[in-house]
Amino acid sequence: MSADPTAHTSHSRTRIGGRGTAYIQVAFVLAGLVLGLATPWITRGPGLDAALVTGMLVTLGPAVLGVVILIFSLMLGVVQWIADTFTPRLTLFGDSPLVRRTFGFTVGVTVFCITIAVDNGIRGRTEVSVVVPAIAILLLVIVVALVRTLLLRAFTNIQLAHNLSAIATLGREVLDISYPQVAGPAATTLPPLRSTITWPSPVTVLQEIHLDQLLGAAETSNTVIVLRATPGAALQQGTPVADIHGDELSTSAVLDTLVVGDVRTFEQDPLFAVQLLADIALRALDKNDPQSAVETLDYLEDLLTRAASPQTGPLRIADRSATLRIVIHYPGWEDFVRTGLDSVIAGAMDFPTVLLRIKVLLEQVRGRAQPDRHDLLTDRLAWVTDELTTRYPSLLRHRT
């Protein structure tokens, strides 16, 4: 399957808890304020006593916000449960736009109700249109629908099968982006090395690279940029980020294309999904839950099989004139095998069913992998087979 390596480069640089979240809250507050100031001027429909409507709104606004704050407290419990049960690096629920939008919309409804109540008091209105409480009730119905959806989403996100499927789906997408089946420009001799750009700030995690912006900078400056850091890597101060070949290119032109944060994300990190699945399998083994580990290995086999199919060499990106401009050294096949299997194999020694499942996984993936990738799988298969022969010989004989 072909994929555009720059397809994920239009995402926002902001993350949950960052400026993007603040902007959403401010937008909903402003919308509630404007709607609250404009609605009382509606004169269509029957009139109602303004004092009665004001009392309803003063009660409704804070009550809605209070209920949602209580529900969000329960949501924090869900997030903590996911972290304790699966892995603290799994933030699919906490990062969901639904969480931010529900809270922001609720705050906006509260501002709407209070604004109308205050405006009625200041202007001394004695009567308002029935449209005013009708709009408030409609907004309340939307809040209830959002909260219901949020609760259902929370329930879904504590299910193992849902999380495994979501992780695998995102993992397949980023694998298609990072290792496209359509060949890029052929390897060529790079121009002379001009400079190496290093990370100037304290430790952080590289989450994403805006490749379209970086490609434009390379084309404009007539350079080839060889990225030495890829999404998912921790950037220490002084860590080499990119080598610049050819003409000069400013440091800011490269660093401005990097999205960094405190945690790894799925956008362009091909190893992240594999790491999460390995974490979940290990957590299941630590809790003496071998069946959950076996279920996790089903999805891990799918990702490893997919990673074993394409060439996992450097990704080369050319400009519109087919001139090589960017080289990205994404993780290689050994990184996938080591990240996904080694710790799980070591942790499964006391669980024969898990060892047998790993053996099947290795055999299946090796059968579909390219010949030059068999050795790594054969070494792990020999390790698992030796452990089964030593620890559980009757199981191996029975399976044979």
mmCIF file of C-alpha atoms in Angstrom:
data_model
loop_
_atom_site.group_PDB
_atom_site.id
_atom_site.type_symbol
_atom_site.label_atom_id
_atom_site.label_comp_id
_atom_site.label_asym_id
_atom_site.label_seq_id
_atom_site.Cartn_x
_atom_site.Cartn_y
_atom_site.Cartn_z
ATOM 1 C CA MET A 1 0.000 0.000 0.000
ATOM 2 C CA SER A 2 1.427 3.351 -0.955
ATOM 3 C CA ALA A 3 1.456 6.298 1.382
ATOM 4 C CA ASP A 4 2.539 9.881 1.309
ATOM 5 C CA PRO A 5 5.328 10.380 3.858
ATOM 6 C CA THR A 6 4.212 13.964 4.393
ATOM 7 C CA ALA A 7 0.597 13.047 5.051
ATOM 8 C CA HIS A 8 0.776 13.624 8.777
ATOM 9 C CA THR A 9 2.574 16.920 8.643
ATOM 10 C CA SER A 10 -0.440 19.197 8.844
ATOM 11 C CA HIS A 11 -1.354 18.301 12.401
ATOM 12 C CA SER A 12 -1.314 20.956 15.083
ATOM 13 C CA ARG A 13 1.798 21.393 17.145
ATOM 14 C CA THR A 14 -0.251 21.593 20.336
ATOM 15 C CA ARG A 15 -1.156 18.665 22.554
ATOM 16 C CA ILE A 16 -3.637 17.944 25.299
ATOM 17 C CA GLY A 17 -3.006 20.320 28.159
ATOM 18 C CA GLY A 18 -1.172 22.783 25.926
ATOM 19 C CA ARG A 19 -2.166 26.004 24.208
ATOM 20 C CA GLY A 20 -4.580 24.222 21.885
ATOM 21 C CA THR A 21 -6.701 23.124 24.840
ATOM 22 C CA ALA A 22 -6.704 26.648 26.250
ATOM 23 C CA TYR A 23 -7.804 28.051 22.895
ATOM 24 C CA ILE A 24 -10.734 25.632 22.782
ATOM 25 C CA GLN A 25 -11.889 26.679 26.263
ATOM 26 C CA VAL A 26 -11.589 30.371 25.403
ATOM 27 C CA ALA A 27 -13.545 29.857 22.162
ATOM 28 C CA PHE A 28 -16.423 28.189 23.990
ATOM 29 C CA VAL A 29 -16.429 30.862 26.710
ATOM 30 C CA LEU A 30 -16.548 33.646 24.125
ATOM 31 C CA ALA A 31 -19.310 31.872 22.208
ATOM 32 C CA GLY A 32 -21.335 31.505 25.404
ATOM 33 C CA LEU A 33 -20.779 35.166 26.251
ATOM 34 C CA VAL A 34 -21.808 36.434 22.795
ATOM 35 C CA LEU A 35 -24.848 34.151 22.635
ATOM 36 C CA GLY A 36 -25.821 35.148 26.163
ATOM 37 C CA LEU A 37 -25.719 38.850 25.263
ATOM 38 C CA ALA A 38 -27.597 38.401 21.977
ATOM 39 C CA THR A 39 -30.351 35.942 22.956
ATOM 40 C CA PRO A 40 -32.353 38.253 25.305
ATOM 41 C CA TRP A 41 -32.905 40.644 22.399
ATOM 42 C CA ILE A 42 -35.014 38.036 20.625
ATOM 43 C CA THR A 43 -38.647 39.161 20.804
ATOM 44 C CA ARG A 44 -40.416 36.471 18.821
ATOM 45 C CA GLY A 45 -42.807 34.104 20.516
ATOM 46 C CA PRO A 46 -44.743 34.374 23.783
ATOM 47 C CA GLY A 47 -43.193 36.313 26.656
ATOM 48 C CA LEU A 48 -42.244 34.924 30.070
ATOM 49 C CA ASP A 49 -41.563 36.585 33.379
ATOM 50 C CA ALA A 50 -37.905 37.657 33.308
ATOM 51 C CA ALA A 51 -37.395 36.998 37.024
ATOM 52 C CA LEU A 52 -38.604 33.405 36.611
ATOM 53 C CA VAL A 53 -36.302 32.793 33.638
ATOM 54 C CA THR A 54 -33.376 34.440 35.424
ATOM 55 C CA GLY A 55 -33.851 32.205 38.458
ATOM 56 C CA MET A 56 -33.926 29.126 36.225
ATOM 57 C CA LEU A 57 -30.736 30.132 34.422
ATOM 58 C CA VAL A 58 -28.882 31.010 37.641
ATOM 59 C CA THR A 59 -29.697 27.524 38.918
ATOM 60 C CA LEU A 60 -29.110 25.699 35.630
ATOM 61 C CA GLY A 61 -25.686 27.099 34.702
ATOM 62 C CA PRO A 62 -23.674 26.237 37.829
ATOM 63 C CA ALA A 63 -25.605 22.961 38.248
ATOM 64 C CA VAL A 64 -24.575 21.765 34.789
ATOM 65 C CA LEU A 65 -20.965 22.718 35.410
ATOM 66 C CA GLY A 66 -20.987 20.991 38.793
ATOM 67 C CA VAL A 67 -22.324 17.749 37.352
ATOM 68 C CA VAL A 68 -19.752 17.734 34.560
ATOM 69 C CA ILE A 69 -16.911 18.468 36.995
ATOM 70 C CA LEU A 70 -18.065 15.448 38.997
ATOM 71 C CA ILE A 71 -18.140 13.306 35.874
ATOM 72 C CA PHE A 72 -14.683 14.485 34.861
ATOM 73 C CA SER A 73 -13.428 13.467 38.285
ATOM 74 C CA LEU A 74 -14.670 9.988 37.447
ATOM 75 C CA MET A 75 -12.913 10.281 34.098
ATOM 76 C CA LEU A 76 -9.622 10.883 35.896
ATOM 77 C CA GLY A 77 -10.264 7.619 37.686
ATOM 78 C CA VAL A 78 -10.681 5.914 34.306
ATOM 79 C CA VAL A 79 -7.389 7.368 33.085
ATOM 80 C CA GLN A 80 -5.652 6.156 36.243
ATOM 81 C CA TRP A 81 -7.220 2.718 35.837
ATOM 82 C CA ILE A 82 -5.969 2.503 32.253
ATOM 83 C CA ALA A 83 -2.478 3.521 33.382
ATOM 84 C CA ASP A 84 -2.416 0.916 36.166
ATOM 85 C CA THR A 85 -3.965 -1.904 34.143
ATOM 86 C CA PHE A 86 -2.460 -1.427 30.692
ATOM 87 C CA THR A 87 0.372 1.103 30.578
ATOM 88 C CA PRO A 88 0.796 4.760 31.640
ATOM 89 C CA ARG A 89 1.876 5.573 28.080
ATOM 90 C CA LEU A 90 -1.581 4.764 26.705
ATOM 91 C CA THR A 91 -3.346 8.140 26.466
ATOM 92 C CA LEU A 92 -5.936 7.508 23.760
ATOM 93 C CA PHE A 93 -8.817 8.435 26.071
ATOM 94 C CA GLY A 94 -7.150 11.407 27.733
ATOM 95 C CA ASP A 95 -6.105 12.827 24.361
ATOM 96 C CA SER A 96 -9.556 12.382 22.828
ATOM 97 C CA PRO A 97 -11.000 15.621 21.404
ATOM 98 C CA LEU A 98 -14.348 14.577 22.899
ATOM 99 C CA VAL A 99 -12.984 15.167 26.407
ATOM 100 C CA ARG A 100 -11.853 18.707 25.633
ATOM 101 C CA ARG A 101 -14.945 19.617 23.660
ATOM 102 C CA THR A 102 -17.352 18.325 26.284
ATOM 103 C CA PHE A 103 -15.716 20.334 29.017
ATOM 104 C CA GLY A 104 -15.406 23.433 26.833
ATOM 105 C CA PHE A 105 -19.029 23.230 25.669
ATOM 106 C CA THR A 106 -20.225 22.857 29.253
ATOM 107 C CA VAL A 107 -18.255 25.893 30.380
ATOM 108 C CA GLY A 108 -19.765 27.816 27.460
ATOM 109 C CA VAL A 109 -23.300 26.809 28.511
ATOM 110 C CA THR A 110 -22.593 27.986 32.052
ATOM 111 C CA VAL A 111 -21.311 31.332 30.776
ATOM 112 C CA PHE A 112 -24.381 31.603 28.526
ATOM 113 C CA CYS A 113 -26.797 31.106 31.419
ATOM 114 C CA ILE A 114 -25.017 33.468 33.807
ATOM 115 C CA THR A 115 -24.590 36.137 31.126
ATOM 116 C CA ILE A 116 -28.331 36.232 30.408
ATOM 117 C CA ALA A 117 -29.153 36.351 34.130
ATOM 118 C CA VAL A 118 -26.750 39.233 34.761
ATOM 119 C CA ASP A 119 -27.874 41.088 31.632
ATOM 120 C CA ASN A 120 -31.508 40.814 32.655
ATOM 121 C CA GLY A 121 -30.685 42.243 36.062
ATOM 122 C CA ILE A 122 -28.634 45.125 34.681
ATOM 123 C CA ARG A 123 -31.218 46.100 32.082
ATOM 124 C CA GLY A 124 -34.165 45.543 34.405
ATOM 125 C CA ARG A 125 -36.128 43.412 31.985
ATOM 126 C CA THR A 126 -39.549 42.308 33.143
ATOM 127 C CA GLU A 127 -40.260 39.967 30.257
ATOM 128 C CA VAL A 128 -38.207 37.812 27.885
ATOM 129 C CA SER A 129 -39.150 35.646 24.926
ATOM 130 C CA VAL A 130 -39.860 31.976 25.438
ATOM 131 C CA VAL A 131 -37.005 31.432 22.973
ATOM 132 C CA VAL A 132 -34.490 32.240 25.757
ATOM 133 C CA PRO A 133 -35.294 29.277 28.047
ATOM 134 C CA ALA A 134 -35.869 27.121 24.952
ATOM 135 C CA ILE A 135 -32.289 27.732 23.811
ATOM 136 C CA ALA A 136 -31.005 27.018 27.327
ATOM 137 C CA ILE A 137 -32.917 23.724 27.430
ATOM 138 C CA LEU A 138 -31.599 22.787 23.974
ATOM 139 C CA LEU A 139 -28.031 23.448 25.136
ATOM 140 C CA LEU A 140 -28.692 21.352 28.228
ATOM 141 C CA VAL A 141 -29.871 18.460 26.044
ATOM 142 C CA ILE A 142 -26.640 18.723 24.025
ATOM 143 C CA VAL A 143 -24.613 18.670 27.252
ATOM 144 C CA VAL A 144 -26.439 15.522 28.381
ATOM 145 C CA ALA A 145 -25.772 13.881 24.995
ATOM 146 C CA LEU A 146 -22.073 14.772 25.136
ATOM 147 C CA VAL A 147 -21.740 13.493 28.697
ATOM 148 C CA ARG A 148 -23.505 10.264 27.774
ATOM 149 C CA THR A 149 -21.153 9.784 24.812
ATOM 150 C CA LEU A 150 -18.198 10.515 27.060
ATOM 151 C CA LEU A 151 -19.302 7.933 29.624
ATOM 152 C CA LEU A 152 -19.786 5.304 26.915
ATOM 153 C CA ARG A 153 -16.379 6.150 25.505
ATOM 154 C CA ALA A 154 -14.842 5.796 28.967
ATOM 155 C CA PHE A 155 -16.460 2.381 29.418
ATOM 156 C CA THR A 156 -15.175 1.283 26.009
ATOM 157 C CA ASN A 157 -11.660 2.464 26.804
ATOM 158 C CA ILE A 158 -11.327 0.207 29.827
ATOM 159 C CA GLN A 159 -11.885 -2.824 27.597
ATOM 160 C CA LEU A 160 -8.706 -4.644 26.603
ATOM 161 C CA ALA A 161 -9.922 -5.624 23.133
ATOM 162 C CA HIS A 162 -10.853 -2.040 22.228
ATOM 163 C CA ASN A 163 -7.452 -0.674 23.244
ATOM 164 C CA LEU A 164 -5.556 -3.418 21.443
ATOM 165 C CA SER A 165 -7.534 -2.837 18.263
ATOM 166 C CA ALA A 166 -7.092 0.952 18.458
ATOM 167 C CA ILE A 167 -3.339 0.651 19.032
ATOM 168 C CA ALA A 168 -2.925 -1.806 16.164
ATOM 169 C CA THR A 169 -4.940 0.385 13.804
ATOM 170 C CA LEU A 170 -2.843 3.452 14.577
ATOM 171 C CA GLY A 171 0.305 1.352 14.339
ATOM 172 C CA ARG A 172 -0.590 0.115 10.867
ATOM 173 C CA GLU A 173 -1.283 3.653 9.706
ATOM 174 C CA VAL A 174 2.070 4.999 10.847
ATOM 175 C CA LEU A 175 3.889 1.993 9.369
ATOM 176 C CA ASP A 176 2.320 2.747 5.989
ATOM 177 C CA ILE A 177 3.438 6.358 6.291
ATOM 178 C CA SER A 178 6.960 5.622 7.500
ATOM 179 C CA TYR A 179 7.725 2.718 5.169
ATOM 180 C CA PRO A 180 5.794 3.318 1.934
ATOM 181 C CA GLN A 181 5.717 0.475 -0.567
ATOM 182 C CA VAL A 182 6.317 2.869 -3.446
ATOM 183 C CA ALA A 183 10.050 3.313 -3.820
ATOM 184 C CA GLY A 184 11.465 6.785 -3.298
ATOM 185 C CA PRO A 185 14.397 8.285 -5.154
ATOM 186 C CA ALA A 186 17.370 5.999 -5.519
ATOM 187 C CA ALA A 187 20.282 6.364 -3.133
ATOM 188 C CA THR A 188 22.782 8.883 -4.410
ATOM 189 C CA THR A 189 26.061 10.284 -3.215
ATOM 190 C CA LEU A 190 25.270 13.082 -0.817
ATOM 191 C CA PRO A 191 26.823 16.522 -1.243
ATOM 192 C CA PRO A 192 29.586 17.428 1.224
ATOM 193 C CA LEU A 193 28.569 17.715 4.864
ATOM 194 C CA ARG A 194 28.103 21.387 5.676
ATOM 195 C CA SER A 195 27.002 21.344 9.327
ATOM 196 C CA THR A 196 25.312 19.324 12.066
ATOM 197 C CA ILE A 197 22.365 20.780 13.960
ATOM 198 C CA THR A 198 22.029 19.800 17.616
ATOM 199 C CA TRP A 199 19.178 20.137 20.093
ATOM 200 C CA PRO A 200 19.708 23.317 22.158
ATOM 201 C CA SER A 201 17.211 22.794 24.997
ATOM 202 C CA PRO A 202 16.736 20.442 27.972
ATOM 203 C CA VAL A 203 15.553 16.875 27.462
ATOM 204 C CA THR A 204 12.280 16.415 25.614
ATOM 205 C CA VAL A 205 10.586 13.923 23.286
ATOM 206 C CA LEU A 206 10.459 14.439 19.535
ATOM 207 C CA GLN A 207 6.805 13.860 18.633
ATOM 208 C CA GLU A 208 6.495 14.923 15.035
ATOM 209 C CA ILE A 209 8.342 16.505 12.105
ATOM 210 C CA HIS A 210 6.582 18.866 9.699
ATOM 211 C CA LEU A 211 8.060 17.278 6.602
ATOM 212 C CA ASP A 212 6.341 19.551 4.096
ATOM 213 C CA GLN A 213 7.849 22.606 5.777
ATOM 214 C CA LEU A 214 11.238 20.907 6.032
ATOM 215 C CA LEU A 215 11.092 19.873 2.380
ATOM 216 C CA GLY A 216 10.392 23.448 1.366
ATOM 217 C CA ALA A 217 13.362 24.700 3.386
ATOM 218 C CA ALA A 218 15.670 22.107 1.823
ATOM 219 C CA GLU A 219 14.496 22.915 -1.696
ATOM 220 C CA THR A 220 14.836 26.677 -1.198
ATOM 221 C CA SER A 221 18.348 26.380 0.222
ATOM 222 C CA ASN A 222 19.478 23.637 -2.206
ATOM 223 C CA THR A 223 20.453 21.287 0.610
ATOM 224 C CA VAL A 224 19.963 17.660 1.576
ATOM 225 C CA ILE A 225 18.827 17.176 5.182
ATOM 226 C CA VAL A 226 19.692 13.863 6.828
ATOM 227 C CA LEU A 227 17.633 13.578 9.999
ATOM 228 C CA ARG A 228 19.484 11.796 12.769
ATOM 229 C CA ALA A 229 16.594 11.993 15.247
ATOM 230 C CA THR A 230 13.193 10.450 14.527
ATOM 231 C CA PRO A 231 9.828 10.814 16.289
ATOM 232 C CA GLY A 232 9.766 8.930 19.557
ATOM 233 C CA ALA A 233 13.396 9.691 20.397
ATOM 234 C CA ALA A 234 14.399 11.588 23.532
ATOM 235 C CA LEU A 235 16.343 14.716 22.642
ATOM 236 C CA GLN A 236 19.010 15.553 25.165
ATOM 237 C CA GLN A 237 20.714 18.906 25.052
ATOM 238 C CA GLY A 238 23.431 18.596 22.413
ATOM 239 C CA THR A 239 21.820 15.591 20.684
ATOM 240 C CA PRO A 240 22.514 15.662 16.911
ATOM 241 C CA VAL A 241 19.221 16.322 15.150
ATOM 242 C CA ALA A 242 20.188 16.654 11.494
ATOM 243 C CA ASP A 243 23.169 16.761 9.151
ATOM 244 C CA ILE A 244 23.056 19.442 6.474
ATOM 245 C CA HIS A 245 24.645 18.540 3.140
ATOM 246 C CA GLY A 246 25.255 20.999 0.339
ATOM 247 C CA ASP A 247 24.650 24.704 0.917
ATOM 248 C CA GLU A 248 24.054 26.515 4.186
ATOM 249 C CA LEU A 249 20.774 26.143 6.064
ATOM 250 C CA SER A 250 19.931 27.987 9.261
ATOM 251 C CA THR A 251 19.437 26.061 12.479
ATOM 252 C CA SER A 252 16.002 27.576 12.996
ATOM 253 C CA ALA A 253 14.821 26.335 9.601
ATOM 254 C CA VAL A 254 15.186 22.772 10.897
ATOM 255 C CA LEU A 255 14.291 23.201 14.561
ATOM 256 C CA ASP A 256 11.104 25.095 13.709
ATOM 257 C CA THR A 257 9.766 21.993 11.963
ATOM 258 C CA LEU A 258 10.077 19.821 15.075
ATOM 259 C CA VAL A 259 7.130 19.208 17.400
ATOM 260 C CA VAL A 260 8.308 18.226 20.875
ATOM 261 C CA GLY A 261 6.574 17.379 24.133
ATOM 262 C CA ASP A 262 6.686 15.298 27.277
ATOM 263 C CA VAL A 263 5.330 12.023 25.869
ATOM 264 C CA ARG A 264 5.512 9.912 22.746
ATOM 265 C CA THR A 265 2.642 10.109 20.269
ATOM 266 C CA PHE A 266 1.447 8.008 17.356
ATOM 267 C CA GLU A 267 1.750 10.541 14.534
ATOM 268 C CA GLN A 268 5.113 9.539 13.047
ATOM 269 C CA ASP A 269 6.542 7.082 15.589
ATOM 270 C CA PRO A 270 6.502 3.599 13.994
ATOM 271 C CA LEU A 271 7.766 1.870 17.154
ATOM 272 C CA PHE A 272 5.255 3.388 19.562
ATOM 273 C CA ALA A 273 2.397 0.968 18.898
ATOM 274 C CA VAL A 274 4.772 -2.005 19.178
ATOM 275 C CA GLN A 275 6.116 -0.622 22.462
ATOM 276 C CA LEU A 276 2.594 -0.161 23.857
ATOM 277 C CA LEU A 277 1.577 -3.721 22.972
ATOM 278 C CA ALA A 278 4.733 -5.077 24.582
ATOM 279 C CA ASP A 279 4.011 -2.987 27.688
ATOM 280 C CA ILE A 280 0.451 -4.319 27.923
ATOM 281 C CA ALA A 281 1.641 -7.914 27.538
ATOM 282 C CA LEU A 282 4.252 -7.430 30.261
ATOM 283 C CA ARG A 283 1.706 -5.782 32.578
ATOM 284 C CA ALA A 284 -0.640 -8.740 32.039
ATOM 285 C CA LEU A 285 2.144 -11.192 32.884
ATOM 286 C CA ASP A 286 2.999 -9.190 35.994
ATOM 287 C CA LYS A 287 -0.644 -9.529 37.086
ATOM 288 C CA ASN A 288 -0.659 -13.300 36.376
ATOM 289 C CA ASP A 289 -3.045 -12.857 33.480
ATOM 290 C CA PRO A 290 -1.515 -14.958 30.700
ATOM 291 C CA GLN A 291 -4.684 -14.968 28.596
ATOM 292 C CA SER A 292 -4.569 -11.171 28.232
ATOM 293 C CA ALA A 293 -0.924 -11.478 27.233
ATOM 294 C CA VAL A 294 -1.845 -14.055 24.580
ATOM 295 C CA GLU A 295 -4.576 -11.772 23.256
ATOM 296 C CA THR A 296 -2.090 -8.913 23.053
ATOM 297 C CA LEU A 297 0.339 -11.090 21.111
ATOM 298 C CA ASP A 298 -2.314 -11.570 18.425
ATOM 299 C CA TYR A 299 -2.151 -7.857 17.638
ATOM 300 C CA LEU A 300 1.615 -7.726 18.086
ATOM 301 C CA GLU A 301 2.000 -10.455 15.479
ATOM 302 C CA ASP A 302 -0.075 -8.382 13.070
ATOM 303 C CA LEU A 303 2.168 -5.325 13.465
ATOM 304 C CA LEU A 304 5.408 -7.303 13.286
ATOM 305 C CA THR A 305 4.205 -9.068 10.144
ATOM 306 C CA ARG A 306 3.398 -5.717 8.608
ATOM 307 C CA ALA A 307 6.805 -4.319 9.625
ATOM 308 C CA ALA A 308 8.525 -7.397 8.151
ATOM 309 C CA SER A 309 7.064 -6.797 4.694
ATOM 310 C CA PRO A 310 8.496 -3.455 3.486
ATOM 311 C CA GLN A 311 12.077 -2.368 3.380
ATOM 312 C CA THR A 312 12.820 -0.551 6.611
ATOM 313 C CA GLY A 313 15.822 1.314 5.283
ATOM 314 C CA PRO A 314 16.105 5.089 5.216
ATOM 315 C CA LEU A 315 13.114 6.981 3.862
ATOM 316 C CA ARG A 316 14.178 9.279 1.011
ATOM 317 C CA ILE A 317 11.984 12.222 0.057
ATOM 318 C CA ALA A 318 12.512 14.168 -3.155
ATOM 319 C CA ASP A 319 11.256 17.571 -4.242
ATOM 320 C CA ARG A 320 9.109 18.308 -7.304
ATOM 321 C CA SER A 321 12.120 17.989 -9.602
ATOM 322 C CA ALA A 322 12.904 14.490 -8.224
ATOM 323 C CA THR A 323 16.004 15.797 -6.420
ATOM 324 C CA LEU A 324 16.742 14.107 -3.100
ATOM 325 C CA ARG A 325 16.110 16.535 -0.244
ATOM 326 C CA ILE A 326 15.397 14.604 2.981
ATOM 327 C CA VAL A 327 16.718 11.322 4.357
ATOM 328 C CA ILE A 328 15.096 9.886 7.496
ATOM 329 C CA HIS A 329 16.634 6.931 9.323
ATOM 330 C CA TYR A 330 13.511 5.334 10.756
ATOM 331 C CA PRO A 331 13.876 2.319 13.093
ATOM 332 C CA GLY A 332 15.088 -0.861 11.422
ATOM 333 C CA TRP A 333 13.800 -4.405 11.617
ATOM 334 C CA GLU A 334 16.004 -5.241 14.596
ATOM 335 C CA ASP A 335 14.425 -2.380 16.553
ATOM 336 C CA PHE A 336 10.958 -3.812 15.991
ATOM 337 C CA VAL A 337 11.966 -7.307 17.054
ATOM 338 C CA ARG A 338 13.878 -6.141 20.098
ATOM 339 C CA THR A 339 11.178 -3.713 21.247
ATOM 340 C CA GLY A 340 8.246 -6.015 20.647
ATOM 341 C CA LEU A 341 9.574 -9.399 21.730
ATOM 342 C CA ASP A 342 12.696 -9.552 23.881
ATOM 343 C CA SER A 343 11.209 -8.286 27.163
ATOM 344 C CA VAL A 344 7.999 -10.232 26.602
ATOM 345 C CA ILE A 345 9.923 -13.460 26.035
ATOM 346 C CA ALA A 346 11.944 -12.883 29.202
ATOM 347 C CA GLY A 347 8.790 -12.161 31.185
ATOM 348 C CA ALA A 348 6.899 -15.201 29.869
ATOM 349 C CA MET A 349 9.222 -17.895 31.202
ATOM 350 C CA ASP A 350 6.743 -19.004 33.879
ATOM 351 C CA PHE A 351 3.749 -19.006 31.526
ATOM 352 C CA PRO A 352 3.779 -21.956 29.104
ATOM 353 C CA THR A 353 0.732 -20.838 27.124
ATOM 354 C CA VAL A 354 2.362 -17.481 26.460
ATOM 355 C CA LEU A 355 5.645 -19.101 25.418
ATOM 356 C CA LEU A 356 3.760 -21.357 23.018
ATOM 357 C CA ARG A 357 1.962 -18.330 21.561
ATOM 358 C CA ILE A 358 5.284 -16.514 21.122
ATOM 359 C CA LYS A 359 6.681 -19.562 19.348
ATOM 360 C CA VAL A 360 3.742 -19.532 16.941
ATOM 361 C CA LEU A 361 4.163 -15.794 16.444
ATOM 362 C CA LEU A 362 7.820 -16.178 15.543
ATOM 363 C CA GLU A 363 7.081 -18.992 13.116
ATOM 364 C CA GLN A 364 4.259 -17.074 11.446
ATOM 365 C CA VAL A 365 6.180 -13.812 11.115
ATOM 366 C CA ARG A 366 9.300 -15.605 9.844
ATOM 367 C CA GLY A 367 7.200 -17.364 7.224
ATOM 368 C CA ARG A 368 6.073 -13.998 5.841
ATOM 369 C CA ALA A 369 9.236 -11.968 6.360
ATOM 370 C CA GLN A 370 11.870 -11.322 3.734
ATOM 371 C CA PRO A 371 14.751 -13.820 3.840
ATOM 372 C CA ASP A 372 17.267 -11.265 5.100
ATOM 373 C CA ARG A 373 15.153 -10.855 8.242
ATOM 374 C CA HIS A 374 14.926 -14.513 9.201
ATOM 375 C CA ASP A 375 18.051 -14.606 11.371
ATOM 376 C CA LEU A 376 16.696 -12.322 14.086
ATOM 377 C CA LEU A 377 13.498 -14.327 14.296
ATOM 378 C CA THR A 378 15.343 -17.652 14.207
ATOM 379 C CA ASP A 379 17.498 -16.602 17.162
ATOM 380 C CA ARG A 380 14.407 -15.734 19.238
ATOM 381 C CA LEU A 381 12.651 -18.900 18.101
ATOM 382 C CA ALA A 382 15.611 -20.995 19.282
ATOM 383 C CA TRP A 383 15.521 -19.145 22.631
ATOM 384 C CA VAL A 384 11.798 -19.838 23.116
ATOM 385 C CA THR A 385 12.081 -23.454 21.933
ATOM 386 C CA ASP A 386 14.952 -24.132 24.350
ATOM 387 C CA GLU A 387 12.932 -22.711 27.238
ATOM 388 C CA LEU A 388 9.904 -24.793 26.325
ATOM 389 C CA THR A 389 12.035 -27.924 25.963
ATOM 390 C CA THR A 390 13.685 -27.352 29.335
ATOM 391 C CA ARG A 391 10.723 -26.125 31.349
ATOM 392 C CA TYR A 392 7.693 -27.733 29.690
ATOM 393 C CA PRO A 393 8.863 -30.679 27.551
ATOM 394 C CA SER A 394 5.512 -32.443 27.693
ATOM 395 C CA LEU A 395 3.727 -29.435 26.177
ATOM 396 C CA LEU A 396 6.129 -29.260 23.285
ATOM 397 C CA ARG A 397 5.889 -32.991 22.618
ATOM 398 C CA HIS A 398 2.113 -32.844 22.746
ATOM 399 C CA ARG A 399 2.014 -29.941 20.280
ATOM 400 C CA THR A 400 4.387 -31.782 17.965
#
